[in-house]
XYZ file of N, CA and C in Angstrom:
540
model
N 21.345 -105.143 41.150
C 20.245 -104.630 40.367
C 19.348 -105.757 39.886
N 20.378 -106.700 39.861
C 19.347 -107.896 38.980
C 17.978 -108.628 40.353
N 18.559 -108.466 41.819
C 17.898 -109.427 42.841
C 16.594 -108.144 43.114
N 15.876 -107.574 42.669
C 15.243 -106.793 43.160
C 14.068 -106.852 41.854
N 14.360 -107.499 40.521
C 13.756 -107.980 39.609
C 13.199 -109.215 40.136
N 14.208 -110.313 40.250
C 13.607 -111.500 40.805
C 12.529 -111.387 42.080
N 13.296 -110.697 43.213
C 12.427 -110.327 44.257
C 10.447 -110.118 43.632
N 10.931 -109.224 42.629
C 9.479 -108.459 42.251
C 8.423 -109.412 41.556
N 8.914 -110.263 40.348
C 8.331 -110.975 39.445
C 8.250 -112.746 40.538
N 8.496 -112.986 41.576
C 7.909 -114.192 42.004
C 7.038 -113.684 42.901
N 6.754 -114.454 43.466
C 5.408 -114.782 44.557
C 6.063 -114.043 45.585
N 5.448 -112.780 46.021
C 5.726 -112.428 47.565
C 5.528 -113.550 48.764
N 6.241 -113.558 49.847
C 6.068 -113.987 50.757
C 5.005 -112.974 51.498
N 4.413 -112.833 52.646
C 3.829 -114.448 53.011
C 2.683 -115.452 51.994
N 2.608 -114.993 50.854
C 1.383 -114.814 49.626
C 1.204 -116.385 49.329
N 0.485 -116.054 48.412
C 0.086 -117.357 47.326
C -0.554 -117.110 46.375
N 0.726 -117.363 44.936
C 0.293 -116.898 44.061
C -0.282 -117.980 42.640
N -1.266 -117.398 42.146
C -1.980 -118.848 40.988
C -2.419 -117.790 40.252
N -2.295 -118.396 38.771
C -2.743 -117.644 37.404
C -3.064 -116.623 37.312
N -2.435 -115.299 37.984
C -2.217 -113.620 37.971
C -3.001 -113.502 39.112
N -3.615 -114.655 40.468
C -3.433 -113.774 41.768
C -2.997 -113.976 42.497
N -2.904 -113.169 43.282
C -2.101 -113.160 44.475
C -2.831 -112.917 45.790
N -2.813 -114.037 46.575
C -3.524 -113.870 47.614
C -2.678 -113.701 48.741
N -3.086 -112.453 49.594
C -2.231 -112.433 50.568
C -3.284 -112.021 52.119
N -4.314 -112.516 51.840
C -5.789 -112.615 52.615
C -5.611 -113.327 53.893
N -6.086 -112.790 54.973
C -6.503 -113.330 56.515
C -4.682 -114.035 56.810
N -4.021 -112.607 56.314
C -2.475 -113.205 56.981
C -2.206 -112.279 58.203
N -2.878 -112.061 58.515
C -2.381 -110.677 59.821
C -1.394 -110.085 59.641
N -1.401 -109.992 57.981
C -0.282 -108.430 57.808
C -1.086 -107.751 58.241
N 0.464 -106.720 58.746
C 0.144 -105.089 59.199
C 0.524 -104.140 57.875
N 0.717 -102.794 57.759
C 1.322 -102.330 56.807
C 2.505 -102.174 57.082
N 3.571 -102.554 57.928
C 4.466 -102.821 57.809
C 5.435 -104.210 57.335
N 4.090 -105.413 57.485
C 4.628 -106.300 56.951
C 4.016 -106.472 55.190
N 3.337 -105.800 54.381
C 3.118 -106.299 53.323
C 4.566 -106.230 52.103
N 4.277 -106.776 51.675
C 5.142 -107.177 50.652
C 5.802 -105.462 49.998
N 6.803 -105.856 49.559
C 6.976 -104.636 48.981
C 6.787 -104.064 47.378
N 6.401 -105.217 46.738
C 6.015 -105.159 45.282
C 5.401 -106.699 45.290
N 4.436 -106.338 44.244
C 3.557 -107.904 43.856
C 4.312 -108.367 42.348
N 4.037 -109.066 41.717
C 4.556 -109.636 40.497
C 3.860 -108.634 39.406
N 4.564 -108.128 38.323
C 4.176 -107.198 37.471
C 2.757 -107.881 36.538
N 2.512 -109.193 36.464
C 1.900 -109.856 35.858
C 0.903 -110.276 36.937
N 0.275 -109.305 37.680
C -0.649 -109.575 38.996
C -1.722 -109.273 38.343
N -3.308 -109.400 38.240
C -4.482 -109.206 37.298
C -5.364 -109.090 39.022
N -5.265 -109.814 40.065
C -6.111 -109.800 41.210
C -5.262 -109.889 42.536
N -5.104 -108.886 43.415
C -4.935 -108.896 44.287
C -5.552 -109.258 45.443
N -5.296 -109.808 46.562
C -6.464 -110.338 47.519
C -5.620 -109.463 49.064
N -5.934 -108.621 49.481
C -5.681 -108.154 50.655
C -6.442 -108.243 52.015
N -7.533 -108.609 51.914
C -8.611 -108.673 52.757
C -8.351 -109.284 54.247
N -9.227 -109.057 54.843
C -9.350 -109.474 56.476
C -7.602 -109.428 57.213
N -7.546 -108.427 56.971
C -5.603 -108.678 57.325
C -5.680 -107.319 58.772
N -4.445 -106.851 58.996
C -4.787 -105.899 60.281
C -3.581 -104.728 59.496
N -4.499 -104.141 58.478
C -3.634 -103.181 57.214
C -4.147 -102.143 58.111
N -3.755 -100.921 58.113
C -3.941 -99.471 58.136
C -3.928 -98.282 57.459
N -2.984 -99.044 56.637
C -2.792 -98.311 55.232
C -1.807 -99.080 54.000
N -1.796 -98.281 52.922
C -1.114 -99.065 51.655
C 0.135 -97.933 51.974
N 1.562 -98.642 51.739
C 2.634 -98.016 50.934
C 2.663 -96.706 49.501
N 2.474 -95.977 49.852
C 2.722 -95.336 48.230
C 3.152 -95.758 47.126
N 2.882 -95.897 45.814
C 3.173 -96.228 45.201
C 3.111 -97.851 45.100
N 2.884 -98.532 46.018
C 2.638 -99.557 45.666
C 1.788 -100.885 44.685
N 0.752 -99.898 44.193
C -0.097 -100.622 43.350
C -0.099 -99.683 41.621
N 0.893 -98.916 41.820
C 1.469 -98.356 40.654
C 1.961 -99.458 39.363
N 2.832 -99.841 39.802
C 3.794 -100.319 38.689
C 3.008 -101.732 38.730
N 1.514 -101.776 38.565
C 0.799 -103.380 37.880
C 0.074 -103.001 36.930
N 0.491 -103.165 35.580
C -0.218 -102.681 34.423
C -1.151 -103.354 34.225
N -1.357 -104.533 34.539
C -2.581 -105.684 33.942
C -3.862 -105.759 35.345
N -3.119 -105.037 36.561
C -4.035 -105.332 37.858
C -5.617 -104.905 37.328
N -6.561 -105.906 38.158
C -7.813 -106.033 37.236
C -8.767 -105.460 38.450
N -8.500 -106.119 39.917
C -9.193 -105.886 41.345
C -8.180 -106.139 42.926
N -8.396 -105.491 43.487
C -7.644 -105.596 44.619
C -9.109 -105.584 45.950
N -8.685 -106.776 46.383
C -9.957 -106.587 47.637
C -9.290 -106.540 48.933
N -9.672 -104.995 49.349
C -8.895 -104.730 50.838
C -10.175 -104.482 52.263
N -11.325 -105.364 52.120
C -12.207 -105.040 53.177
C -11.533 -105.588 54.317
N -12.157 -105.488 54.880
C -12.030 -106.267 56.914
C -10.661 -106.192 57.448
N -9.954 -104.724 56.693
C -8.871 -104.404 57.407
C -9.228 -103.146 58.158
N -8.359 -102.768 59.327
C -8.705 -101.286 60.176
C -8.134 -100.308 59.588
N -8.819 -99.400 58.391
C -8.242 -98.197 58.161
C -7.859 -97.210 58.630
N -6.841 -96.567 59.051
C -6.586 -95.312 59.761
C -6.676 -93.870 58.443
N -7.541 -93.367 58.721
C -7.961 -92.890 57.724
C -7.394 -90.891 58.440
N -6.299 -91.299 58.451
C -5.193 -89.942 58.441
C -4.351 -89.757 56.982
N -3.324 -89.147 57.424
C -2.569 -88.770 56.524
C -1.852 -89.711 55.630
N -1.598 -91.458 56.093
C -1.575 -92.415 55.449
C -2.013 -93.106 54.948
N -3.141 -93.110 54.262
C -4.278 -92.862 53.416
C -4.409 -92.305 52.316
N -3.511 -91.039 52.081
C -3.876 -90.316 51.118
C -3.871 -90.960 50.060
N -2.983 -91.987 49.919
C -2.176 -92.566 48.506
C -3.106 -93.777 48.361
N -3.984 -94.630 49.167
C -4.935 -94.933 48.895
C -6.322 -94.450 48.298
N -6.865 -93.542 49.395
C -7.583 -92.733 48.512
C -7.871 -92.263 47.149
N -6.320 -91.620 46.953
C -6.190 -91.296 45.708
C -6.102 -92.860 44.566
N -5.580 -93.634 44.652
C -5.526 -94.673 44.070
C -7.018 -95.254 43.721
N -8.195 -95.496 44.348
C -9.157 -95.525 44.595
C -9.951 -95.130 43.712
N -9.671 -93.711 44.087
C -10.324 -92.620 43.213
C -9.957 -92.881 41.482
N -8.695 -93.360 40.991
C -9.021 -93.454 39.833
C -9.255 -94.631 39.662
N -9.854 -95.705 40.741
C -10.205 -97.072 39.608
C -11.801 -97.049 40.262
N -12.552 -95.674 40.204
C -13.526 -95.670 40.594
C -14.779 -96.577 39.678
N -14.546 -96.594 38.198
C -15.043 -96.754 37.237
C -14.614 -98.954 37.788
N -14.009 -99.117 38.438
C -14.139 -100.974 38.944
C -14.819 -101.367 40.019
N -15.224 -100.211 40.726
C -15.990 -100.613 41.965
C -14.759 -101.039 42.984
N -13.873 -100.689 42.881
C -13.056 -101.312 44.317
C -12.876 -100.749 45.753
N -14.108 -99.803 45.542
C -14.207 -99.353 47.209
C -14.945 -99.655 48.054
N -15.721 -100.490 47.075
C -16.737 -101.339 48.284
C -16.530 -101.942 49.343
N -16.837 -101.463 50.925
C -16.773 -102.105 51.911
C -14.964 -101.570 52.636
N -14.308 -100.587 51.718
C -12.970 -99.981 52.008
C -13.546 -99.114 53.308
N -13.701 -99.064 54.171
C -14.173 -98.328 55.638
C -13.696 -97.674 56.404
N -13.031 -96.794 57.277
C -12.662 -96.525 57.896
C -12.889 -96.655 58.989
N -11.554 -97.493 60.321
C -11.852 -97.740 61.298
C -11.850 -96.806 62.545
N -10.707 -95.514 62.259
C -10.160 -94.691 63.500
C -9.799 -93.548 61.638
N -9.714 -92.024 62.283
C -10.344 -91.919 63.921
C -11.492 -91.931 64.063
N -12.177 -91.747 64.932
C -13.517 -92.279 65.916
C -14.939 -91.210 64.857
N -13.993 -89.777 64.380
C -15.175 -88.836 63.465
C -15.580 -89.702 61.994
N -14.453 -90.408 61.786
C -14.583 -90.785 60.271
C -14.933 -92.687 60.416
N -15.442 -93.014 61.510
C -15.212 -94.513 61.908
C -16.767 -95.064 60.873
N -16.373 -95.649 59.825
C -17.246 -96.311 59.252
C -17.717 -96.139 57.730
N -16.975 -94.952 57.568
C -17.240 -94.044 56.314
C -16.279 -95.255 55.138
N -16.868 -94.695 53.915
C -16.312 -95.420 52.841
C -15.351 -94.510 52.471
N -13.824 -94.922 52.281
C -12.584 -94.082 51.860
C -12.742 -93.397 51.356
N -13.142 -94.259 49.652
C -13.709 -93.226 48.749
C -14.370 -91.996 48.478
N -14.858 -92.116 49.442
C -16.038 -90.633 49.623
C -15.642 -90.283 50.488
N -14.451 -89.833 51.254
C -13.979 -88.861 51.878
C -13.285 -87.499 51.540
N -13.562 -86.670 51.815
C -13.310 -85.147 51.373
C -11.825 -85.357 51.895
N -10.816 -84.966 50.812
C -9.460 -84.734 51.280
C -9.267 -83.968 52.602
N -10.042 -83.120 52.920
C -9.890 -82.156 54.054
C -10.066 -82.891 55.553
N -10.939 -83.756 54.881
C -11.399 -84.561 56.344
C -10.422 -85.614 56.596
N -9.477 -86.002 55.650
C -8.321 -86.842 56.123
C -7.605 -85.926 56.560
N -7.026 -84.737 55.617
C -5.998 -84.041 56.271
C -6.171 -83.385 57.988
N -6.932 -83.269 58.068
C -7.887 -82.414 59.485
C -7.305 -83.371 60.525
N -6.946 -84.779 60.215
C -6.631 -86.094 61.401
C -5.155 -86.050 61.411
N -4.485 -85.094 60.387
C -3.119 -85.222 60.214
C -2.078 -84.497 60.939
N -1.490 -85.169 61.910
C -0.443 -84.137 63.028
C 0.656 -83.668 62.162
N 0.785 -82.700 62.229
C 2.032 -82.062 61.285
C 3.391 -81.978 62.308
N 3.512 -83.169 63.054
C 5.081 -82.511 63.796
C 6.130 -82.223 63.293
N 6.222 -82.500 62.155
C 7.361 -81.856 61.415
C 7.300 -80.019 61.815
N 5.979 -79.665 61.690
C 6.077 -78.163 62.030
C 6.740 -77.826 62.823
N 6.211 -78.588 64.229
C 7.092 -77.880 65.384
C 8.123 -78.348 65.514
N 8.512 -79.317 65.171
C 9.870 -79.652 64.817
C 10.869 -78.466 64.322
N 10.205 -77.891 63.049
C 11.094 -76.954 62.262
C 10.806 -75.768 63.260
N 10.217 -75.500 64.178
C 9.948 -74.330 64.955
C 11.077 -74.584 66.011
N 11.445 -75.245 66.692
C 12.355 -75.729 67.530
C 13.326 -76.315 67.305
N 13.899 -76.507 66.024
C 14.861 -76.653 65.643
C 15.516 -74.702 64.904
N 14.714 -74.038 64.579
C 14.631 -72.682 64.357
C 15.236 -72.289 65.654
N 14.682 -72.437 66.466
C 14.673 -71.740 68.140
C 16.383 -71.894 68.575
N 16.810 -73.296 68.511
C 17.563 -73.721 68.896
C 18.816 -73.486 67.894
N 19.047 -73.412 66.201
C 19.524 -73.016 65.581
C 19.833 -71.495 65.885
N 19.159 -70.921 66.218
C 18.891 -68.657 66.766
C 19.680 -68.842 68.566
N 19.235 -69.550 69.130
C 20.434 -69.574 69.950
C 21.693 -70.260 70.016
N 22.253 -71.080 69.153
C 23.454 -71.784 68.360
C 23.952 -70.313 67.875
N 23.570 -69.965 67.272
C 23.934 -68.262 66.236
C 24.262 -67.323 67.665
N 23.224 -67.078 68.654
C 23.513 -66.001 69.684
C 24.677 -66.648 70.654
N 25.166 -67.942 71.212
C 26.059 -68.540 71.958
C 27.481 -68.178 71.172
N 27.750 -68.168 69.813
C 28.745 -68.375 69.061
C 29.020 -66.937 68.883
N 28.306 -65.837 68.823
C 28.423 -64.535 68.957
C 29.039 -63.653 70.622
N 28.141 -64.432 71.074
C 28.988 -64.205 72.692
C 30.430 -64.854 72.410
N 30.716 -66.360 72.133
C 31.742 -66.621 72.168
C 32.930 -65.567 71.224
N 32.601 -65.282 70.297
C 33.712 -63.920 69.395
C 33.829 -62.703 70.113
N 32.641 -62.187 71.187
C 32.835 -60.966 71.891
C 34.274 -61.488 72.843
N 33.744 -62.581 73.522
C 34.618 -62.559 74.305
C 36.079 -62.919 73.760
N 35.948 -63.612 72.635
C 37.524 -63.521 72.136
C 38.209 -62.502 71.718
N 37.154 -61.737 71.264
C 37.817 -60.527 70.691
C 38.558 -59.277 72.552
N 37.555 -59.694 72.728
C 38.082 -59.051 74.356
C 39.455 -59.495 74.908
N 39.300 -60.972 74.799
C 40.479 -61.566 75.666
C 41.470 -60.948 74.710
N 41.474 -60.902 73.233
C 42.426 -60.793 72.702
C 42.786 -59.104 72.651
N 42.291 -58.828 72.743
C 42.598 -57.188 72.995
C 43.789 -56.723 74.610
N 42.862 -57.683 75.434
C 43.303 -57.763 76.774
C 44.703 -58.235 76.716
N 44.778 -59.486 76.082
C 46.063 -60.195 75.443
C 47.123 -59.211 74.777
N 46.181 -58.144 73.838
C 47.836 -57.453 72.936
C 47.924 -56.269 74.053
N 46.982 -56.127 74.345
C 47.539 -54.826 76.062
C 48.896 -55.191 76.663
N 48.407 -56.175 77.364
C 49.714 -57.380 78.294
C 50.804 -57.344 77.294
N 50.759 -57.695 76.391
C 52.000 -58.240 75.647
C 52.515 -56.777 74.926
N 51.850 -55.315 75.167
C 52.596 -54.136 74.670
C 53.469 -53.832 75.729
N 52.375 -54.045 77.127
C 52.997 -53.823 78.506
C 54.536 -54.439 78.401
N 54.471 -55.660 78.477
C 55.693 -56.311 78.702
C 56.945 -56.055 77.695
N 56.407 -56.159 76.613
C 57.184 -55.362 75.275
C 57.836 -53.844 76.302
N 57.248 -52.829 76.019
C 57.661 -51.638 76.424
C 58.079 -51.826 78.374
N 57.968 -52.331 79.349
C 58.327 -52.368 80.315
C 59.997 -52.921 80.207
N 60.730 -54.062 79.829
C 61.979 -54.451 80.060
C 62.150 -53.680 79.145
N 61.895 -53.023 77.588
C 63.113 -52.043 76.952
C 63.314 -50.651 77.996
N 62.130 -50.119 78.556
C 62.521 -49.264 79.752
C 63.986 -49.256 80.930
N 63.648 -50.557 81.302
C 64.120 -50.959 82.427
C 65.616 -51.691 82.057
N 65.654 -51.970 80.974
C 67.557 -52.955 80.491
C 68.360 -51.225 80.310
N 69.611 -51.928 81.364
C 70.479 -51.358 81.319
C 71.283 -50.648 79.997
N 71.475 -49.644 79.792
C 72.593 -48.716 78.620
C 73.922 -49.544 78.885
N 74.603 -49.326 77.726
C 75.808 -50.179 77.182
C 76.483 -48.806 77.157
């Protein structure tokens, strides 16, 4: 519990950090490589010219003192991983920090400022495969259920077939054994 404090309150790697900023500018992070928390005592973030696509959720949450974060001259994918930017955005509208925030892909929204994107028009870029996922996992669950139902017909058959045979044989040798 304690290494995940330390982790948080020093200098992210690949960064460089001086008197509450943190620059982590023209590093060719992706959003898979950014840091996973900045130092709680962060006042300026520097994200810029990097090859971002999107922010982590929650990630620019837990900086109470954060003052500006500059994320231009990265390629926004301005889908469904986005939202949590957007929204983030949206309430530090009153700092100006969407200036030059752009969208690179997809190709309808290529150039637009984040900020001023209609939630609908991100969601509209958003593949829901989870849907058909749950549709075909449905499908396949309904024939799991119909295979396992055949399988009880037929047990119940064999076993019927089974106490037949075994009355047969029961009642055939008491027939057939000799009187004392």
């Amino acid at each position: 519990a304690l290494l995940p404090l330390l982790v948080t309150e020093g200098c992210p790697a690949p960064c460089t950090c001086q008197r509450g900023t943190v620059d982590c500018s023209s590093r060719h992070l992706r959003t898979d490589g950014l840091p996973a928390a900045f130092p709680s005592d962060a006042t300026r973030i520097r994200l810029h010219d990097n090859r971002l696509s999107s922010i982590p959720a929650g990630l620019f949450d837990r900086l109470p003192v954060l003052q500006g974060v500059s994320l231009h001259g990265n390629p926004w994918a301005c889908d469904c991983g986005l939202l949590y930017l957007r929204a983030w955005l949206l309430r530090q509208e009153h700092r100006g920090l969407y200036r030059n925030v752009t969208c690179s892909s997809p190709p309808g929204l290529r150039g637009r400022l984040v900020m001023y994107l209609a939630e609908e028009e991100v969601l509209s870029s958003c593949q829901y495969w989870y849907c058909d996922l749950a549709v075909l996992t449905q499908a396949c669950l309904f024939l799991f259920v119909l295979l396992q139902a055949v399988l009880l017909v037929l047990v119940v058959v064999f076993l019927r077939r089974f106490h037949r045979l075994a009355e047969a044989a029961r009642g055939g040798p008491e027939e057939s054994s000799p009187a004392d």
